[in-house]
Coordinates of C-alpha atoms and ligand atoms in Angstrom, one line a residue:
X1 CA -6.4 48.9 -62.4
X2 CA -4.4 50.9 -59.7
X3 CA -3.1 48.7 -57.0
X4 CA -0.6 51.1 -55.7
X5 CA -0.3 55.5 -55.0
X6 CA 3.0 56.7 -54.1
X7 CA 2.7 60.0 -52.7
X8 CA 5.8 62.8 -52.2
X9 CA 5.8 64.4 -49.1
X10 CA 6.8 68.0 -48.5
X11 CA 4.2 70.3 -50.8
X12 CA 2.3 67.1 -51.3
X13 CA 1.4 65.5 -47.7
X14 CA 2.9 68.2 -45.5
X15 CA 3.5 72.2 -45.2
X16 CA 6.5 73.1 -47.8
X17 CA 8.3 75.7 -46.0
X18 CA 11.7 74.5 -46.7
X19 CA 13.8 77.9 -47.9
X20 CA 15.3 76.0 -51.0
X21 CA 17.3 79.4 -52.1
X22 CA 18.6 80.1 -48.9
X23 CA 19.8 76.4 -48.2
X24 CA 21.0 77.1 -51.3
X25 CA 23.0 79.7 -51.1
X26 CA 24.7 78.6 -48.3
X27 CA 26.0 75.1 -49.8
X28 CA 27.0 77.2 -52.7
X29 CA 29.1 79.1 -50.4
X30 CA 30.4 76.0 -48.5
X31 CA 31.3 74.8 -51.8
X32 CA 33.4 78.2 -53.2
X33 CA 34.9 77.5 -49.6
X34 CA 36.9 74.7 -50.9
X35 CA 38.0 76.6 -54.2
X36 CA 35.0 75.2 -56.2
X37 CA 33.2 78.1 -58.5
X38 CA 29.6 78.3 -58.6
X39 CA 29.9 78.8 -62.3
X40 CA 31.6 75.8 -62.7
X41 CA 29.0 73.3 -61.5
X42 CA 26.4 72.1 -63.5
X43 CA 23.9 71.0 -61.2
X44 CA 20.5 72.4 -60.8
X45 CA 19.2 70.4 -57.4
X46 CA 20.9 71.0 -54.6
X47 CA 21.5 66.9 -53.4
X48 CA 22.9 66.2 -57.0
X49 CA 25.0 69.8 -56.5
X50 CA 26.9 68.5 -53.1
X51 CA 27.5 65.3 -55.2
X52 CA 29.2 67.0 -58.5
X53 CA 30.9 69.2 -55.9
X54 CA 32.2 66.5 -54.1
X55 CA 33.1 64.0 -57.0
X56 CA 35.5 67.3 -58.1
X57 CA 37.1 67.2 -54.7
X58 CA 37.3 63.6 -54.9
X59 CA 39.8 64.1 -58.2
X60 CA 41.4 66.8 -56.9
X61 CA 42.2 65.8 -53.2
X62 CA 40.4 62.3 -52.3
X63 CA 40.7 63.0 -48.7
X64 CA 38.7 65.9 -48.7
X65 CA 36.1 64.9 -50.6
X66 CA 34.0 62.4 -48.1
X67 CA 34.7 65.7 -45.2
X68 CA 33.5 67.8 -47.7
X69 CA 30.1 65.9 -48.1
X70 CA 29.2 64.6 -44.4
X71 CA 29.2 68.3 -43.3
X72 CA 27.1 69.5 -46.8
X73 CA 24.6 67.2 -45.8
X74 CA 25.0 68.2 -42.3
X75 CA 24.2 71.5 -43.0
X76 CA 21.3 70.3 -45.3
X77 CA 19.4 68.1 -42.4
X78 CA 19.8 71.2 -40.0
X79 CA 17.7 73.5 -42.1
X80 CA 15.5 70.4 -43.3
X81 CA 14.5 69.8 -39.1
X82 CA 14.4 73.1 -38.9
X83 CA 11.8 73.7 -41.4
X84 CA 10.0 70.2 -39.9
X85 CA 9.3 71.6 -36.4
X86 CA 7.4 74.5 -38.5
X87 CA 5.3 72.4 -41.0
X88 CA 2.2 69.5 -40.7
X89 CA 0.5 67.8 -42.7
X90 CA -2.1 69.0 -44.6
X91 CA -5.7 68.6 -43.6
X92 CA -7.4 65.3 -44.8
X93 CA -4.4 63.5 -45.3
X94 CA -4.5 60.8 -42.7
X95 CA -8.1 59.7 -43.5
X96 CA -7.0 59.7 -47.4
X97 CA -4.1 57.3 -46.3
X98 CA -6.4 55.3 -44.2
X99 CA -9.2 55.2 -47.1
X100 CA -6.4 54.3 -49.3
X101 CA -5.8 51.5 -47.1
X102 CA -9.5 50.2 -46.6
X103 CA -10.1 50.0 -50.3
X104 CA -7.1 48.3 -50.8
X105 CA -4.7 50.0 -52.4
X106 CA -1.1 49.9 -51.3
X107 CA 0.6 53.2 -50.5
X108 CA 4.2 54.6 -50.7
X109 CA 5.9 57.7 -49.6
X110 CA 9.2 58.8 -51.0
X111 CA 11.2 61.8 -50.9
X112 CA 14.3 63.4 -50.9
X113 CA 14.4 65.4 -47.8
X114 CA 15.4 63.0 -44.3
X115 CA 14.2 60.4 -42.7
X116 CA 14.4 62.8 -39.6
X117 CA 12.7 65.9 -40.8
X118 CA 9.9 63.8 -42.3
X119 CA 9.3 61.7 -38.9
X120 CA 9.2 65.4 -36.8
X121 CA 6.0 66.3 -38.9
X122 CA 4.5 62.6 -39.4
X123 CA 5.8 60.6 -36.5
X124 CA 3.6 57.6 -37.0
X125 CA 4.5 57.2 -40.8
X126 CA 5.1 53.8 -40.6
X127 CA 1.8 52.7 -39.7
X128 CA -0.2 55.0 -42.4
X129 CA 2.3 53.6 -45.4
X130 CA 3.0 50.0 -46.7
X131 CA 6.4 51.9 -47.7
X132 CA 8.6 55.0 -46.5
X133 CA 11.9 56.0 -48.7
X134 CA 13.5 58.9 -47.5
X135 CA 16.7 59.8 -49.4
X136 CA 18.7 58.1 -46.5
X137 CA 17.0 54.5 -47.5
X138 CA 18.4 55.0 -51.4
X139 CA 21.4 55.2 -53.4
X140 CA 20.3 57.7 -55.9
X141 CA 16.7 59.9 -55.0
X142 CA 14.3 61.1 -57.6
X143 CA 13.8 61.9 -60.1
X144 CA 16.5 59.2 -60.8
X145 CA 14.2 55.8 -61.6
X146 CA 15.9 54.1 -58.9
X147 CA 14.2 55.9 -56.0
X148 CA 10.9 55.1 -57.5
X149 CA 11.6 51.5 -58.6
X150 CA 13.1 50.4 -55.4
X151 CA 9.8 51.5 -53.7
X152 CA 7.7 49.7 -56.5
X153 CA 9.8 46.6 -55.9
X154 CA 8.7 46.3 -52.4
X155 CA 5.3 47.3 -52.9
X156 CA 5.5 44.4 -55.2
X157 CA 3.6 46.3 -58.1
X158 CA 5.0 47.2 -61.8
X159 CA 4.6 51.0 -62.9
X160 CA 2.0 50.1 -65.1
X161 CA -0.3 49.1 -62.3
X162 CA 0.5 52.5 -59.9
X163 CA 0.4 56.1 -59.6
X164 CA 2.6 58.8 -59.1
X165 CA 1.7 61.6 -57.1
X166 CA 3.5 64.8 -56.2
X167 CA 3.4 68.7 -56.1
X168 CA 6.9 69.2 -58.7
X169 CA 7.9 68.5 -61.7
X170 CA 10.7 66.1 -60.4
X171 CA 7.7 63.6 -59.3
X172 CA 6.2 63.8 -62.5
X173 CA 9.2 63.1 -64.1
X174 CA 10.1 60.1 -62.1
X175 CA 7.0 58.4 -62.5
X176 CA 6.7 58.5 -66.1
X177 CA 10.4 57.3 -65.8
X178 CA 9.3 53.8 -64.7
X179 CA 5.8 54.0 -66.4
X180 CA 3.3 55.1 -63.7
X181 CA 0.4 57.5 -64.5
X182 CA 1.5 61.0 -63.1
X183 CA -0.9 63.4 -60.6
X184 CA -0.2 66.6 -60.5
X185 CA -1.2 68.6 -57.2
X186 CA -1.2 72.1 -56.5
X187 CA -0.4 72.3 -52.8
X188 CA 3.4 73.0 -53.3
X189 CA 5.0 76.2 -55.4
X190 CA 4.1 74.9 -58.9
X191 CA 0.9 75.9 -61.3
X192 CA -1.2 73.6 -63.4
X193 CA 0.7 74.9 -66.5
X194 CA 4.0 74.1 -65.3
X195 CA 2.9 70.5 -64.3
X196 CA 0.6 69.0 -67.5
X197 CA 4.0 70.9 -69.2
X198 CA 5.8 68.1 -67.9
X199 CA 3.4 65.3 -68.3
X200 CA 1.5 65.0 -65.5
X201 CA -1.7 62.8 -66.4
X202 CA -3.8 64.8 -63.9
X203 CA -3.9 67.6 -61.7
X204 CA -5.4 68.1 -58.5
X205 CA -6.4 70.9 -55.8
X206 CA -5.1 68.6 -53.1
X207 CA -3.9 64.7 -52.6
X208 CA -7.1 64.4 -50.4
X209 CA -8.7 64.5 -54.1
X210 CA -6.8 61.4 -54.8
X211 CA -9.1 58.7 -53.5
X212 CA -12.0 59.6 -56.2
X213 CA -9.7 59.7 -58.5
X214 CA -8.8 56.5 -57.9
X215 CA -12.2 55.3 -57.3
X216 CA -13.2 56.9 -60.8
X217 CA -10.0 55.2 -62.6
X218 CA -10.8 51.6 -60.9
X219 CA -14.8 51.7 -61.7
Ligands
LIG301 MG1 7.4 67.9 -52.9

């Protein structure tokens, strides 16, 4: 039985038109800026990038190191409301959120852009969702388990009885971290391939699909 969907948001619920390369690119240089090598970091993501970078700077010279990361992240939230004031939702997703609602089944958005950007392209949020995690409301963000089981804590479901639902492998991944049953959609930048590659349980067009699906799962 599904009591509970947790749903990413950008690529998933809204327009993804965040320019991951050229954010990129320019924290790399940020970083080289404070005699850090690009070759030497071993980070993929560009959240857990600032953090090696700044854990280095930490060991090197401590005072730095917090400077270092409060204007990273700066940066970061500049492009991501940037991006927000140019993206929406997609079509069909309040009515999925509000059918979601009416049959009973508790919904969650997380994600690891901010609590800003997301607001600028969903402003009423909080009134469509049982519960909202930005990366601002965690500690660690997906696909670390703890983003996902502090949501599921307050939700007040186990990973057994919920679904995952997201348009990158990173959402697949964190879901079958804390045992939930992985959807796949196709409205981000990844294929089919790439997602039932790692794991996903099902792939959908759109999340708009995800209502049958959990009509079909719950029958
Ligand atoms: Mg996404």
């Amino acid at each position: 039985m599904i009591k509970a969907v947790v749903l990413d948001f950008d690529g998933t619920l809204a327009v993804l038109n965040i320019d991951f390369s050229a954010m990129t690119k320019k924290i790399l240089s940020f970083i080289e800026e404070h005699g850090i090598s690009r070759e030497s970091l071993r980070e993929r993501y560009i959240l857990e990038t600032i953090d090696e970078a700044s854990s280095i700077l930490l060991r090197r010279e401590g005072s730095l190191a917090e400077q270092f990361r409060e204007k990273a992240h700066k940066m970061l939230r500049e492009k991501e409301l940037e991006a927000a004031s140019q993206s929406r939702l997609f079509p069909g997703v309040e009515s999925m959120l509000r059918k979601l609602r009416i049959a009973g089944v508790k919904v969650g958005i997380i994600t690891r852009n901010c609590d800003g950007a997301v607001r600028r392209i969903f402003p009423h949020i909080g009134s469509l969702c049982d519960a909202f995690l930005p990366r601002d409301s965690v500690k660690r963000v997906k696909p670390d388990p703890h983003h996902l089981a502090t949501l599921l804590d307050i939700l007040r479901v186990s990973g057994n009885d919920a679904i995952m639902v997201g348009d990158h492998p990173m959402d697949i991944l964190a879901g079958k971290r804390v045992g939930m049953r992985t959807v796949g959609v196709l409205t981000g930048r990844t294929t089919r391939d790439e997602l039932l590659e790692t794991g996903a349980d099902y792939v959908l067009e759109s999340a708009s699909q995800v209502t049958s699906l959990i009509e079909r799962l719950n029958r």
